[in-house]
């Protein structure tokens, strides 16, 4: 997705809002997945100095910033699809449809600044950990420190939930509106369709399936995020491990649905496989 979107932007003198959103989305997810893998690799093989407060502050802040950026870019993609595909006659919707191209860069910049602002408190929380900490999320036996850490963790949980909830609401509302519009249009096309297979009708059905997949992925991702950040599970429980795996897999699943639903994105893997088969033969 990143290669195709960047190629489209480079070849074109005027960047389309869709390519800008897809470039931002794919770039944030590539960096997020790379950062997660690097963090996991260092956690396994690094010595105890990795758990120093300064290092943990950088790791956690960057991870939260990339997570927020990825979620916001997915939300703006859903909003963009809704504005372009759905056919509503409300004045605000018509105004948004006419100005979506000029609004896309500004909403991406604003969401990036918002992601940075909501990620920074995690650095202050990590730097406020006791000096004798030997692993993440482990506290001392001091009752005063425990109360302070509990209050700080509660504030961070509320901040995290609020930061995730806003783009989640945008994504859900956009997806529901888009499904409603596509479903209404599909029913109208069925009524007027002939006995032959209508390509437009099949395209609408495929679009509805893709949006439904997006909606399921958003809901599963948000639920797992809530379970992890609200500390529902213990640190080494199976439930937390499953939620962590799902959180890491959902962006990849969303990207796979994007590739499957867009012929432009399917073309590059097909060409790569074709050239690989030619070289093997």
Coordinates of C-alpha atoms in Angstrom, one line a residue:
X1 CA 0.0 0.0 0.0
X2 CA 2.8 2.4 0.9
X3 CA 4.7 1.7 -2.3
X4 CA 1.6 2.1 -4.6
X5 CA 0.4 5.3 -2.8
X6 CA 3.9 6.9 -2.8
X7 CA 4.3 6.0 -6.5
X8 CA 0.9 7.7 -7.3
X9 CA 1.9 10.8 -5.3
X10 CA 5.3 11.0 -7.0
X11 CA 3.9 10.6 -10.6
X12 CA 1.2 13.2 -10.0
X13 CA 1.7 16.9 -9.7
X14 CA -1.4 17.2 -7.6
X15 CA -1.8 14.7 -4.8
X16 CA -5.2 13.2 -4.4
X17 CA -6.6 13.2 -0.9
X18 CA -7.0 9.4 -1.1
X19 CA -3.3 8.9 -1.8
X20 CA -2.4 11.3 1.0
X21 CA -4.5 9.4 3.5
X22 CA -3.2 6.0 2.3
X23 CA 0.4 7.1 2.4
X24 CA 0.0 8.5 6.0
X25 CA -1.9 5.4 7.1
X26 CA 0.5 2.8 5.6
X27 CA 3.6 4.8 6.8
X28 CA 2.3 5.0 10.3
X29 CA 1.5 1.3 10.4
X30 CA 4.8 0.3 8.9
X31 CA 6.7 2.3 11.5
X32 CA 4.4 1.0 14.3
X33 CA 4.9 -2.6 13.4
X34 CA 8.7 -2.1 13.0
X35 CA 8.8 -0.3 16.4
X36 CA 6.8 -3.1 18.1
X37 CA 9.1 -5.8 16.7
X38 CA 12.2 -3.8 17.7
X39 CA 10.8 -3.3 21.2
X40 CA 10.0 -7.0 21.5
X41 CA 13.5 -8.0 20.2
X42 CA 15.2 -5.6 22.7
X43 CA 13.0 -6.8 25.5
X44 CA 14.1 -10.4 24.9
X45 CA 17.8 -9.9 24.4
X46 CA 18.6 -6.6 26.2
X47 CA 20.1 -6.4 29.7
X48 CA 18.5 -4.8 32.7
X49 CA 19.5 -1.3 31.6
X50 CA 16.7 -1.4 29.0
X51 CA 14.2 -0.9 31.9
X52 CA 15.7 2.5 32.9
X53 CA 13.1 5.2 33.1
X54 CA 14.5 7.3 30.3
X55 CA 14.5 4.4 27.9
X56 CA 11.1 3.2 28.8
X57 CA 9.7 6.8 28.5
X58 CA 10.9 7.0 24.9
X59 CA 9.7 3.5 24.0
X60 CA 6.3 4.0 25.5
X61 CA 5.7 7.5 24.2
X62 CA 6.7 6.6 20.6
X63 CA 4.6 3.5 20.7
X64 CA 1.5 5.4 21.9
X65 CA 2.1 8.2 19.4
X66 CA 2.3 5.7 16.5
X67 CA -0.8 3.8 17.8
X68 CA -2.8 7.0 18.0
X69 CA -1.6 8.1 14.5
X70 CA -2.5 4.7 13.0
X71 CA -6.0 4.8 14.6
X72 CA -6.7 8.3 13.5
X73 CA -5.6 7.7 9.9
X74 CA -7.9 4.7 9.8
X75 CA -10.7 6.8 11.1
X76 CA -10.1 9.6 8.5
X77 CA -10.0 6.9 5.8
X78 CA -13.5 5.7 6.9
X79 CA -14.7 9.3 6.9
X80 CA -13.2 9.9 3.4
X81 CA -14.9 6.7 2.1
X82 CA -18.2 7.8 3.6
X83 CA -18.1 11.3 2.1
X84 CA -17.1 10.0 -1.3
X85 CA -19.4 7.0 -1.6
X86 CA -22.5 7.8 0.5
X87 CA -25.2 9.8 -1.1
X88 CA -26.9 12.0 1.4
X89 CA -28.6 15.3 0.7
X90 CA -28.0 17.1 4.0
X91 CA -26.3 20.5 3.5
X92 CA -23.4 19.7 5.8
X93 CA -22.7 16.5 3.9
X94 CA -22.7 18.3 0.6
X95 CA -20.4 21.0 2.0
X96 CA -18.0 18.3 3.3
X97 CA -18.0 16.5 -0.1
X98 CA -17.1 19.7 -1.9
X99 CA -14.2 20.6 0.5
X100 CA -12.9 17.1 1.5
X101 CA -9.8 17.5 -0.7
X102 CA -8.6 20.7 1.0
X103 CA -9.5 19.4 4.5
X104 CA -7.5 16.1 4.3
X105 CA -4.0 17.6 5.0
X106 CA -5.3 19.7 7.8
X107 CA -7.2 16.9 9.6
X108 CA -4.1 14.7 9.3
X109 CA -1.8 17.4 10.8
X110 CA -4.3 18.1 13.6
X111 CA -4.7 14.4 14.4
X112 CA -0.9 14.0 14.5
X113 CA -0.6 16.9 16.9
X114 CA -3.4 15.5 19.0
X115 CA -1.7 12.1 19.0
X116 CA 1.6 13.6 20.2
X117 CA -0.2 15.6 22.9
X118 CA -2.0 12.5 24.3
X119 CA 1.2 10.4 24.1
X120 CA 3.4 12.7 26.0
X121 CA 1.8 12.1 29.5
X122 CA 2.9 8.4 29.2
X123 CA 6.5 9.6 29.2
X124 CA 5.9 11.6 32.4
X125 CA 4.2 8.6 34.0
X126 CA 7.2 6.3 33.2
X127 CA 9.7 8.9 34.4
X128 CA 7.8 9.1 37.7
X129 CA 8.4 5.4 38.4
X130 CA 10.6 4.4 41.4
X131 CA 14.3 4.2 40.9
X132 CA 14.5 0.5 42.0
X133 CA 12.1 -0.6 39.3
X134 CA 13.4 -3.7 37.5
X135 CA 10.7 -4.3 34.9
X136 CA 7.8 -2.4 33.4
X137 CA 4.7 -1.8 35.4
X138 CA 6.3 -3.1 38.7
X139 CA 5.9 -0.8 41.7
X140 CA 7.5 -0.6 45.2
X141 CA 5.9 -1.6 48.5
X142 CA 5.6 1.9 49.7
X143 CA 1.9 2.8 50.3
X144 CA 2.4 6.4 49.4
X145 CA 4.1 5.5 46.1
X146 CA 1.3 2.9 45.5
X147 CA -1.4 5.5 45.9
X148 CA 0.4 8.0 43.6
X149 CA 1.0 5.3 41.0
X150 CA -2.7 4.2 41.2
X151 CA -3.9 7.8 40.7
X152 CA -1.5 8.3 37.8
X153 CA -2.5 5.0 36.2
X154 CA -6.2 5.9 36.5
X155 CA -5.7 9.3 34.8
X156 CA -3.7 7.6 32.0
X157 CA -6.4 5.0 31.5
X158 CA -9.0 7.7 31.2
X159 CA -6.8 9.6 28.8
X160 CA -6.0 6.6 26.7
X161 CA -9.7 5.5 26.5
X162 CA -10.8 9.0 25.5
X163 CA -8.0 9.2 22.9
X164 CA -9.0 5.9 21.4
X165 CA -12.8 6.5 21.7
X166 CA -12.9 9.6 19.5
X167 CA -11.4 8.1 16.3
X168 CA -13.3 4.9 17.1
X169 CA -16.6 6.8 17.1
X170 CA -15.7 8.5 13.8
X171 CA -14.9 5.1 12.3
X172 CA -18.1 3.4 13.5
X173 CA -20.4 6.3 12.4
X174 CA -18.8 6.6 9.0
X175 CA -19.0 2.9 8.4
X176 CA -22.6 2.6 9.5
X177 CA -23.6 5.6 7.3
X178 CA -21.7 4.1 4.4
X179 CA -23.3 0.7 4.8
X180 CA -26.7 2.3 5.0
X181 CA -26.2 4.3 1.8
X182 CA -24.7 1.4 -0.1
X183 CA -27.5 -0.9 1.0
X184 CA -30.2 1.5 0.0
X185 CA -28.5 2.1 -3.4
X186 CA -28.1 -1.7 -3.9
X187 CA -31.8 -2.3 -3.2
X188 CA -32.7 0.3 -5.8
X189 CA -30.4 -1.3 -8.3
X190 CA -31.9 -4.7 -7.7
X191 CA -35.3 -3.3 -8.4
X192 CA -34.2 -1.8 -11.7
X193 CA -31.8 -4.7 -12.6
X194 CA -32.3 -7.0 -15.6
X195 CA -31.8 -10.7 -15.5
X196 CA -28.1 -10.4 -16.4
X197 CA -25.4 -10.0 -13.8
X198 CA -24.9 -6.3 -13.2
X199 CA -21.2 -5.3 -12.6
X200 CA -22.2 -2.2 -10.6
X201 CA -24.4 -4.3 -8.3
X202 CA -21.5 -6.7 -7.7
X203 CA -19.2 -3.7 -7.0
X204 CA -21.7 -2.4 -4.4
X205 CA -22.0 -5.8 -2.7
X206 CA -18.2 -6.1 -2.6
X207 CA -18.0 -2.6 -1.1
X208 CA -20.5 -3.5 1.6
X209 CA -18.5 -6.7 2.5
X210 CA -15.3 -4.6 2.8
X211 CA -17.0 -2.0 5.0
X212 CA -18.4 -4.8 7.2
X213 CA -15.0 -6.3 7.6
X214 CA -13.6 -2.8 8.5
X215 CA -16.4 -2.4 11.1
X216 CA -15.6 -5.8 12.7
X217 CA -11.9 -5.1 12.8
X218 CA -12.5 -1.7 14.5
X219 CA -14.8 -3.2 17.1
X220 CA -12.4 -6.1 18.0
X221 CA -9.4 -3.8 18.1
X222 CA -11.1 -1.3 20.3
X223 CA -12.4 -4.0 22.7
X224 CA -8.9 -5.5 23.0
X225 CA -7.4 -2.0 23.6
X226 CA -9.8 -1.3 26.4
X227 CA -9.1 -4.7 28.1
X228 CA -5.4 -4.2 27.9
X229 CA -5.2 -0.5 29.0
X230 CA -7.8 -0.9 31.8
X231 CA -5.6 -3.7 33.3
X232 CA -8.4 -6.2 33.2
X233 CA -5.9 -9.1 33.0
X234 CA -2.8 -9.7 35.1
X235 CA 0.6 -9.0 33.6
X236 CA 1.4 -12.5 32.4
X237 CA -2.1 -13.9 31.8
X238 CA -3.2 -15.7 28.7
X239 CA -6.0 -13.2 28.1
X240 CA -3.6 -10.3 28.0
X241 CA -1.3 -12.2 25.6
X242 CA -4.3 -12.9 23.3
X243 CA -5.4 -9.3 23.3
X244 CA -1.9 -8.2 22.6
X245 CA -1.7 -10.5 19.6
X246 CA -5.0 -9.3 18.3
X247 CA -4.0 -5.6 18.7
X248 CA -0.9 -6.3 16.6
X249 CA -2.8 -8.3 14.0
X250 CA -5.8 -6.0 13.5
X251 CA -3.8 -3.3 11.6
X252 CA -2.4 -6.0 9.3
X253 CA -5.8 -7.4 8.8
X254 CA -7.2 -4.0 7.9
X255 CA -4.4 -3.5 5.4
X256 CA -5.1 -6.9 3.9
X257 CA -8.8 -6.0 3.4
X258 CA -7.7 -2.7 1.8
X259 CA -5.5 -4.6 -0.7
X260 CA -8.2 -7.1 -1.4
X261 CA -10.8 -4.5 -2.0
X262 CA -8.7 -2.2 -4.3
X263 CA -7.6 -3.4 -7.7
X264 CA -4.7 -0.9 -7.7
X265 CA -3.2 -2.4 -4.6
X266 CA -3.8 -6.0 -5.9
X267 CA -1.9 -5.3 -9.0
X268 CA 1.6 -4.9 -7.4
X269 CA 1.6 -8.2 -5.5
X270 CA 0.3 -9.9 -8.7
X271 CA 3.2 -8.5 -10.7
X272 CA 5.7 -9.5 -8.0
X273 CA 4.4 -13.1 -8.0
X274 CA 4.4 -13.2 -11.8
X275 CA 8.1 -12.1 -12.0
X276 CA 9.0 -14.5 -9.2
X277 CA 7.4 -17.4 -11.0
X278 CA 9.2 -16.5 -14.2
X279 CA 12.6 -16.4 -12.4
X280 CA 11.9 -19.7 -10.7
X281 CA 11.1 -21.4 -14.0

